[in-house]
PDB file of C-alpha atoms in Angstrom:
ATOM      1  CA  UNK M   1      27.752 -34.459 -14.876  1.00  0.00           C
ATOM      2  CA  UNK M   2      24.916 -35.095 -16.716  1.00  0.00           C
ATOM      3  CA  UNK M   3      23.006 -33.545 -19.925  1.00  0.00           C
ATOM      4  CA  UNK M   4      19.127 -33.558 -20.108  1.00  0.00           C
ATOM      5  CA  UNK M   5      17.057 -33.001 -23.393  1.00  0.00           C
ATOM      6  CA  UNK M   6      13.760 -31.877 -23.011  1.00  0.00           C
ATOM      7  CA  UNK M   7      10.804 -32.286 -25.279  1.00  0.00           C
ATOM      8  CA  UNK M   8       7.349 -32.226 -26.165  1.00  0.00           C
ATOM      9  CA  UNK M   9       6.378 -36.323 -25.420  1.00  0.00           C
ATOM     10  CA  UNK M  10       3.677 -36.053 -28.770  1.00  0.00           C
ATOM     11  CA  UNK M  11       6.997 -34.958 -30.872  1.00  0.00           C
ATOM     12  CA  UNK M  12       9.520 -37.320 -29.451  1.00  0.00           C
ATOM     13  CA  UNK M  13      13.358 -35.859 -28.798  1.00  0.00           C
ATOM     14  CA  UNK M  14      16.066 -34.861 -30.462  1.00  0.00           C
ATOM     15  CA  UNK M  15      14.155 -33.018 -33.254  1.00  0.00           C
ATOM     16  CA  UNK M  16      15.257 -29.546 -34.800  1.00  0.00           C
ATOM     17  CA  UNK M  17      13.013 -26.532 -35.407  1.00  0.00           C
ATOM     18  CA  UNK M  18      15.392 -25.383 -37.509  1.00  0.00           C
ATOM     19  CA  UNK M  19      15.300 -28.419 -39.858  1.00  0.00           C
ATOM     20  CA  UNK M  20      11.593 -27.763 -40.569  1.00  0.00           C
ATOM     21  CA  UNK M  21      10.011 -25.726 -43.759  1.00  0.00           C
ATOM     22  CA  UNK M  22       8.296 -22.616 -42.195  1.00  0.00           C
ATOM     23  CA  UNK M  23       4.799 -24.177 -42.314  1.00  0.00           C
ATOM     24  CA  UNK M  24       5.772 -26.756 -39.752  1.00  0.00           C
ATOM     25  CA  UNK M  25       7.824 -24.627 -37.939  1.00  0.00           C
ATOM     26  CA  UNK M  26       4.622 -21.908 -37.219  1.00  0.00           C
ATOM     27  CA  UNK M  27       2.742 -25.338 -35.807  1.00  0.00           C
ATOM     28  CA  UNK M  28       5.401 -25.630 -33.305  1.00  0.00           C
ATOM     29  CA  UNK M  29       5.300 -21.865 -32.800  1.00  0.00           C
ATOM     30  CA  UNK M  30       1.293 -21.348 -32.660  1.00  0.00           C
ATOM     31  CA  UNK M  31       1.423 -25.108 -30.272  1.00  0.00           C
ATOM     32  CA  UNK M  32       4.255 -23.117 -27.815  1.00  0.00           C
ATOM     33  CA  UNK M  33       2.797 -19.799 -27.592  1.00  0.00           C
ATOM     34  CA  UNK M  34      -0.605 -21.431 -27.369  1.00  0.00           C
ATOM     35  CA  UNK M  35       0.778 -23.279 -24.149  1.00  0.00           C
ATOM     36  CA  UNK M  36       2.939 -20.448 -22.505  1.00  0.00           C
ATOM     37  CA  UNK M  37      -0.349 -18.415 -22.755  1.00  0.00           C
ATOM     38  CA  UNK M  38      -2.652 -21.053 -21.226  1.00  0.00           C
ATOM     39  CA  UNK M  39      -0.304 -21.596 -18.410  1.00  0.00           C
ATOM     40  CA  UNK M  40       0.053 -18.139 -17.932  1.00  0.00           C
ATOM     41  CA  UNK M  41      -3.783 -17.282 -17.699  1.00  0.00           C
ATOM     42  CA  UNK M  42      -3.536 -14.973 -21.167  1.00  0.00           C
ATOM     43  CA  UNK M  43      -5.578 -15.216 -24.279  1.00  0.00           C
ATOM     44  CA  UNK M  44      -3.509 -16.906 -26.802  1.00  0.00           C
ATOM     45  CA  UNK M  45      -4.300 -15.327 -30.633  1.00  0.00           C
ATOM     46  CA  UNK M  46      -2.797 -17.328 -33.542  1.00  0.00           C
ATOM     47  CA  UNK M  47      -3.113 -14.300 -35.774  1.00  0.00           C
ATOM     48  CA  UNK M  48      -0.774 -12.477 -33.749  1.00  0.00           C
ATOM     49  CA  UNK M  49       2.169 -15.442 -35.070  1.00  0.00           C
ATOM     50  CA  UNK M  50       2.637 -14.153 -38.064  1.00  0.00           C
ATOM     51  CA  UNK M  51       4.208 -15.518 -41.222  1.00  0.00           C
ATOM     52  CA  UNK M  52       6.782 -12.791 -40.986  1.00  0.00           C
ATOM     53  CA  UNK M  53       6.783 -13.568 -37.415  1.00  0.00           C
ATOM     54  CA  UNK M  54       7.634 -17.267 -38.165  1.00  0.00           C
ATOM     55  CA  UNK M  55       9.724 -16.343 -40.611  1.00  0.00           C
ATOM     56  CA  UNK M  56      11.891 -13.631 -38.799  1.00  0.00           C
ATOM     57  CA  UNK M  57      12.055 -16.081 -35.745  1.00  0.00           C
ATOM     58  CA  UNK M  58      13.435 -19.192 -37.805  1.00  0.00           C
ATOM     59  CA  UNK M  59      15.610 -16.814 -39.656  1.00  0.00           C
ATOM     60  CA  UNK M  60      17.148 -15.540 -36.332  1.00  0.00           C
ATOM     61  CA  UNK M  61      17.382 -18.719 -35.141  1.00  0.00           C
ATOM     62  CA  UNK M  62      19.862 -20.464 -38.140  1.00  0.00           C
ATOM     63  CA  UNK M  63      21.441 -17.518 -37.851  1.00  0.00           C
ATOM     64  CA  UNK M  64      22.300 -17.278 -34.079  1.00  0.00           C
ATOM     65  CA  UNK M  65      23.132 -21.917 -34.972  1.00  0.00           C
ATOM     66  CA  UNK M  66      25.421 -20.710 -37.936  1.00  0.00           C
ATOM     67  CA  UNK M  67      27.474 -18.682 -35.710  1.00  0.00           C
ATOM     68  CA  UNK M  68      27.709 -20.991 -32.436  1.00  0.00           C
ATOM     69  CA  UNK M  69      28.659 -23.478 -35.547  1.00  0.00           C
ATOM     70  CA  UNK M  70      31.433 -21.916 -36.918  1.00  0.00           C
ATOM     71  CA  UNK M  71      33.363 -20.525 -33.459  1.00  0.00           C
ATOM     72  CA  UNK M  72      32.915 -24.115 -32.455  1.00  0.00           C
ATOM     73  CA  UNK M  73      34.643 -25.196 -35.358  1.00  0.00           C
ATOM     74  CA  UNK M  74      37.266 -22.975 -34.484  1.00  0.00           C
ATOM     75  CA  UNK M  75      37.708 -24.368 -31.291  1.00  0.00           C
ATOM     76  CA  UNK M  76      38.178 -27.669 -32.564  1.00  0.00           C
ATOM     77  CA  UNK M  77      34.383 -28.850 -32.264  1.00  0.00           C
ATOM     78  CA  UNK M  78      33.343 -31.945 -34.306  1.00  0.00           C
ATOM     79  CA  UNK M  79      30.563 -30.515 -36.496  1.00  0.00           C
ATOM     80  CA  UNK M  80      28.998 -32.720 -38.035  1.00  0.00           C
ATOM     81  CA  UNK M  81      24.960 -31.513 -38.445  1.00  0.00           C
ATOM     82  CA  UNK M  82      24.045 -28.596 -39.253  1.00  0.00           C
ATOM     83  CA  UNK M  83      21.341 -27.795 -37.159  1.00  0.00           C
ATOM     84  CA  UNK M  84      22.095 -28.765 -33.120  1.00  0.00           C
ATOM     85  CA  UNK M  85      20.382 -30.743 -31.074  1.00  0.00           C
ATOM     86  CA  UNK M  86      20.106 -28.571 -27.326  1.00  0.00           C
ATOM     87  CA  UNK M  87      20.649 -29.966 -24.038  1.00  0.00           C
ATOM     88  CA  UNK M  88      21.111 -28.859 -19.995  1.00  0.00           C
ATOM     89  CA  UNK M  89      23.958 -29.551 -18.500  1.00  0.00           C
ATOM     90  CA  UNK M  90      23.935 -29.907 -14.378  1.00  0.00           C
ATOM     91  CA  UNK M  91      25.548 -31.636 -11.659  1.00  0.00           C
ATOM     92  CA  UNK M  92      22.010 -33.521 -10.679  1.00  0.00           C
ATOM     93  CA  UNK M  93      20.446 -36.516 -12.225  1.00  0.00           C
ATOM     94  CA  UNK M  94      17.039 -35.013 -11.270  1.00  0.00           C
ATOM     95  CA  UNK M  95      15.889 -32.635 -14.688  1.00  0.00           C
ATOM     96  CA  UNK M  96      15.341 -28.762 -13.591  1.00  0.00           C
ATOM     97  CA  UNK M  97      11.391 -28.561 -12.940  1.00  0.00           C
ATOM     98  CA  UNK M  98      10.571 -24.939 -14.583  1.00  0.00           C
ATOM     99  CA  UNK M  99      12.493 -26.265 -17.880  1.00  0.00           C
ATOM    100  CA  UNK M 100      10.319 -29.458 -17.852  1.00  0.00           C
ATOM    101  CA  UNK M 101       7.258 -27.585 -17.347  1.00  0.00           C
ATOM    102  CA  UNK M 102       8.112 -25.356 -20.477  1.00  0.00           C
ATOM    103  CA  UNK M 103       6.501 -28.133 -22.605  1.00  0.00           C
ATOM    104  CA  UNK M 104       2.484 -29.143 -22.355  1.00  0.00           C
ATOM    105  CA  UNK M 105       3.283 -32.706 -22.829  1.00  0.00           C
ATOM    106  CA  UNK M 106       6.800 -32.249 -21.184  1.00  0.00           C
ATOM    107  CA  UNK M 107       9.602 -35.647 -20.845  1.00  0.00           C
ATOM    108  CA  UNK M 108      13.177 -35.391 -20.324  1.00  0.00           C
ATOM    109  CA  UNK M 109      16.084 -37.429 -21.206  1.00  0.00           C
ATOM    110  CA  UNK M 110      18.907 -37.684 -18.737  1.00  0.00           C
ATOM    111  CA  UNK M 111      22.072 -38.879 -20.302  1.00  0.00           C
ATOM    112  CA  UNK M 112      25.656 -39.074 -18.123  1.00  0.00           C
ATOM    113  CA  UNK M 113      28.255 -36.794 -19.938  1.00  0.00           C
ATOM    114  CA  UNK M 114      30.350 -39.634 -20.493  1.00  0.00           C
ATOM    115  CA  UNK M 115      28.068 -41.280 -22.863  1.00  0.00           C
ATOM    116  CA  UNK M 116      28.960 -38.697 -25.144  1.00  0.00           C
ATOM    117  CA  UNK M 117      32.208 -37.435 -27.467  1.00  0.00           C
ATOM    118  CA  UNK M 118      32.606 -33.958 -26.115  1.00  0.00           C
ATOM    119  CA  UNK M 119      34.047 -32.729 -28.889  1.00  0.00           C
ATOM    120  CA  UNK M 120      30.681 -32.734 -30.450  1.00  0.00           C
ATOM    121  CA  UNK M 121      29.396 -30.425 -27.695  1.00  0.00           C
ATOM    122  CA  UNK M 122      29.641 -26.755 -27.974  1.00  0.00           C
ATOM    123  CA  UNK M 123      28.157 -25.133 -24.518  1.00  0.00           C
ATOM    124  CA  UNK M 124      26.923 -21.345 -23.380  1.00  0.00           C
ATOM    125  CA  UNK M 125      26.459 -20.064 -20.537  1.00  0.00           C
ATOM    126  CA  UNK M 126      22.907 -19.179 -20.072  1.00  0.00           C
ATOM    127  CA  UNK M 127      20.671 -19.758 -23.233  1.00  0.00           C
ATOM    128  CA  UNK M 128      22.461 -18.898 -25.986  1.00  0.00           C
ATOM    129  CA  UNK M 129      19.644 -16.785 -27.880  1.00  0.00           C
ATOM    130  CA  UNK M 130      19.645 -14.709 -24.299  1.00  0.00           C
ATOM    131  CA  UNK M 131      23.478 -14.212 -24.774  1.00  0.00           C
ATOM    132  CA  UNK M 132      23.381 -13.728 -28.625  1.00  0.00           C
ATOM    133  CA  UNK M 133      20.618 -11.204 -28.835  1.00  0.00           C
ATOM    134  CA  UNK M 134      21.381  -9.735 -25.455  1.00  0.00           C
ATOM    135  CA  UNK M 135      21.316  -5.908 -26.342  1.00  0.00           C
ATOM    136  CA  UNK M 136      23.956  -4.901 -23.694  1.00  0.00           C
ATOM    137  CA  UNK M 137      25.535  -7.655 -24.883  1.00  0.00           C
ATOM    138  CA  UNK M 138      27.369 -10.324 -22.891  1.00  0.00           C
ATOM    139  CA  UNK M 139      30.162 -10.307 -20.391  1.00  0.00           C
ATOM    140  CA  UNK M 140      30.984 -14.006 -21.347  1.00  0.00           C
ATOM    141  CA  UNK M 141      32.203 -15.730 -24.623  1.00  0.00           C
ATOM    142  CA  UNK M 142      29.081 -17.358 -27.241  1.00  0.00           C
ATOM    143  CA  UNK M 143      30.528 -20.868 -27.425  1.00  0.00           C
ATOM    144  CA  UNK M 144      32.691 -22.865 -25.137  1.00  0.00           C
ATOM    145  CA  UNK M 145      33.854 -26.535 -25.294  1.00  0.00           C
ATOM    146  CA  UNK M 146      33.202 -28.854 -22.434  1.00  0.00           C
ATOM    147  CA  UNK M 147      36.431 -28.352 -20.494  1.00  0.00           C
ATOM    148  CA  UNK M 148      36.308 -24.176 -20.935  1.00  0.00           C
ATOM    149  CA  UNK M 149      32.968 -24.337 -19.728  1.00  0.00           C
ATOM    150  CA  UNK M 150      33.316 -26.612 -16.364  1.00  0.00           C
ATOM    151  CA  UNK M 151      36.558 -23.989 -16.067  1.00  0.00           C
ATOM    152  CA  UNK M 152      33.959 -20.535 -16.266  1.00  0.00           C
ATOM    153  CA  UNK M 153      31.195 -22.956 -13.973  1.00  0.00           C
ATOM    154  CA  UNK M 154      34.427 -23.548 -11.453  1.00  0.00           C
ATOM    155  CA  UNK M 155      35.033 -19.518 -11.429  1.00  0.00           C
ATOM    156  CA  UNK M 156      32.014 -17.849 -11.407  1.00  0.00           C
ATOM    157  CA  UNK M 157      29.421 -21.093 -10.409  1.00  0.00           C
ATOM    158  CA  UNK M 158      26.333 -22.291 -12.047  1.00  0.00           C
ATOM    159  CA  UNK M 159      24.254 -19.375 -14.157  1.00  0.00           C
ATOM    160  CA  UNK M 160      21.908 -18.191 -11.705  1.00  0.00           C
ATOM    161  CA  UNK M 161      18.660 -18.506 -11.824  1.00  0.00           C
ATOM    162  CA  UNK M 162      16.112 -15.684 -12.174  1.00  0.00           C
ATOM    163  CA  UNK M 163      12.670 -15.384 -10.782  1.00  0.00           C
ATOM    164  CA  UNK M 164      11.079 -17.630 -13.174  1.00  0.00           C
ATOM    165  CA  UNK M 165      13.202 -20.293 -12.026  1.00  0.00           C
ATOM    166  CA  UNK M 166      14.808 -19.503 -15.630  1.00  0.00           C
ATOM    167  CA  UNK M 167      19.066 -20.227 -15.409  1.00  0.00           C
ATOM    168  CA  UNK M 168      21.138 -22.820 -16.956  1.00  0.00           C
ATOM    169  CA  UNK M 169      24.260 -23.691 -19.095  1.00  0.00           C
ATOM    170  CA  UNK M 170      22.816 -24.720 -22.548  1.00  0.00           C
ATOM    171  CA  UNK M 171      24.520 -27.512 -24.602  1.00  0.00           C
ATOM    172  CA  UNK M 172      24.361 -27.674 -28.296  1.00  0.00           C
ATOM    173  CA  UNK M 173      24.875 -31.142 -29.971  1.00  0.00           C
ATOM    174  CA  UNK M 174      26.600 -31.453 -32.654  1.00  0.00           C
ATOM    175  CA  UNK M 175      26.091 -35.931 -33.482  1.00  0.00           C
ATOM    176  CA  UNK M 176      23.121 -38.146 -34.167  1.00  0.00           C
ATOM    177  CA  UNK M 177      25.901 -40.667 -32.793  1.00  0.00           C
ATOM    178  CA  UNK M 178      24.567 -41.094 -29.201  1.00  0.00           C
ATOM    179  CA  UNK M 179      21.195 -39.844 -29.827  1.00  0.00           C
ATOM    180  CA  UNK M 180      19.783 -42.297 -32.434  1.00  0.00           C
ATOM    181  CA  UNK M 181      18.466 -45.035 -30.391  1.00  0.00           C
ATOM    182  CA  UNK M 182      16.386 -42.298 -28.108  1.00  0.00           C
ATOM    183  CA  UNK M 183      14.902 -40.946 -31.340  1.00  0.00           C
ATOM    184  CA  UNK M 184      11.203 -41.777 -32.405  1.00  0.00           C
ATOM    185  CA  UNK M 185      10.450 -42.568 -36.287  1.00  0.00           C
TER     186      UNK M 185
END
């Protein structure tokens, strides 16, 4: 098993949108919409992002981090930032091409599952915004430790993908541990 990170290459990896004051966090939201919209053929507006946009968005997304945090910690999970750090997991040491894509300036770090301590890995299956904010909600549990998760991959197989090419169990890091030597001053 393996876990890939993907990133923007002009950013570096292992970086947190969370962690950023809302200014910084609206570049990274103007530079992704911008992109989605150019591959896509659209117009991209900036004035459309909105502050209260940006701010909503960032707001949601500590939330949705608070909560995977805490059930983690009830499982047992070794918490120890509190922002994560998100990751793929799959079976392949080839990264997943529509995820890599996602970026402009797209890289991906592939890193063997046993370079890491698992207890500082929470998992979902499917991204967990997707299963957090589902409005029908979702038919399988928010947070899942490494061993619960290859158990639910085992029953009901990899999350399948949709017509984007869109489907994939998400890993949330919870260390700088192993990542600190791929990171970029």
């Amino acid at each position: 098993m393996y876990l890939h990170h993907y990133f923007n290459k002009m950013n570096g990896p292992f970086r947190s949108v969370s962690e950023l004051p809302a200014e910084e966090a609206r570049k990274v939201f103007d530079s992704m919409a911008s992109y989605i919209t150019e591959k896509e053929g659209g117009v991209y507006n900036p004035d459309q992002v909105t502050d209260e946009f940006i701010v909503n968005r960032h707001r949601l997304r500590c939330d949705l981090e608070n909560e995977i945090r805490q059930r983690f910690i009830n499982k047992n999970g070794n918490v120890q930032r509190k922002h994560p750090y998100y990751l793929i997991l799959a079976e392949d040491v080839m990264p997943d091409k529509p995820l890599l894509e996602f970026y402009k300036n797209g890289d991906y770090i592939t890193i063997p599952v046993e370079e890491f301590d698992m207890t500082t890995v929470s998992f979902t299956y499917g991204d967990s915004f997707a299963q957090y904010y589902h409005t029908e909600g979702s038919k399988y549990e928010l947070v899942y430790t490494y061993d619960e998760i290859l158990d639910v991959i085992d029953k009901h197989g990899w999350v399948s993908k949709n017509d984007d090419g869109w489907g994939f169990v998400e890993a949330q890091l919870w260390s700088d541990l192993q990542v600190n030597k791929y990171k970029k001053s």
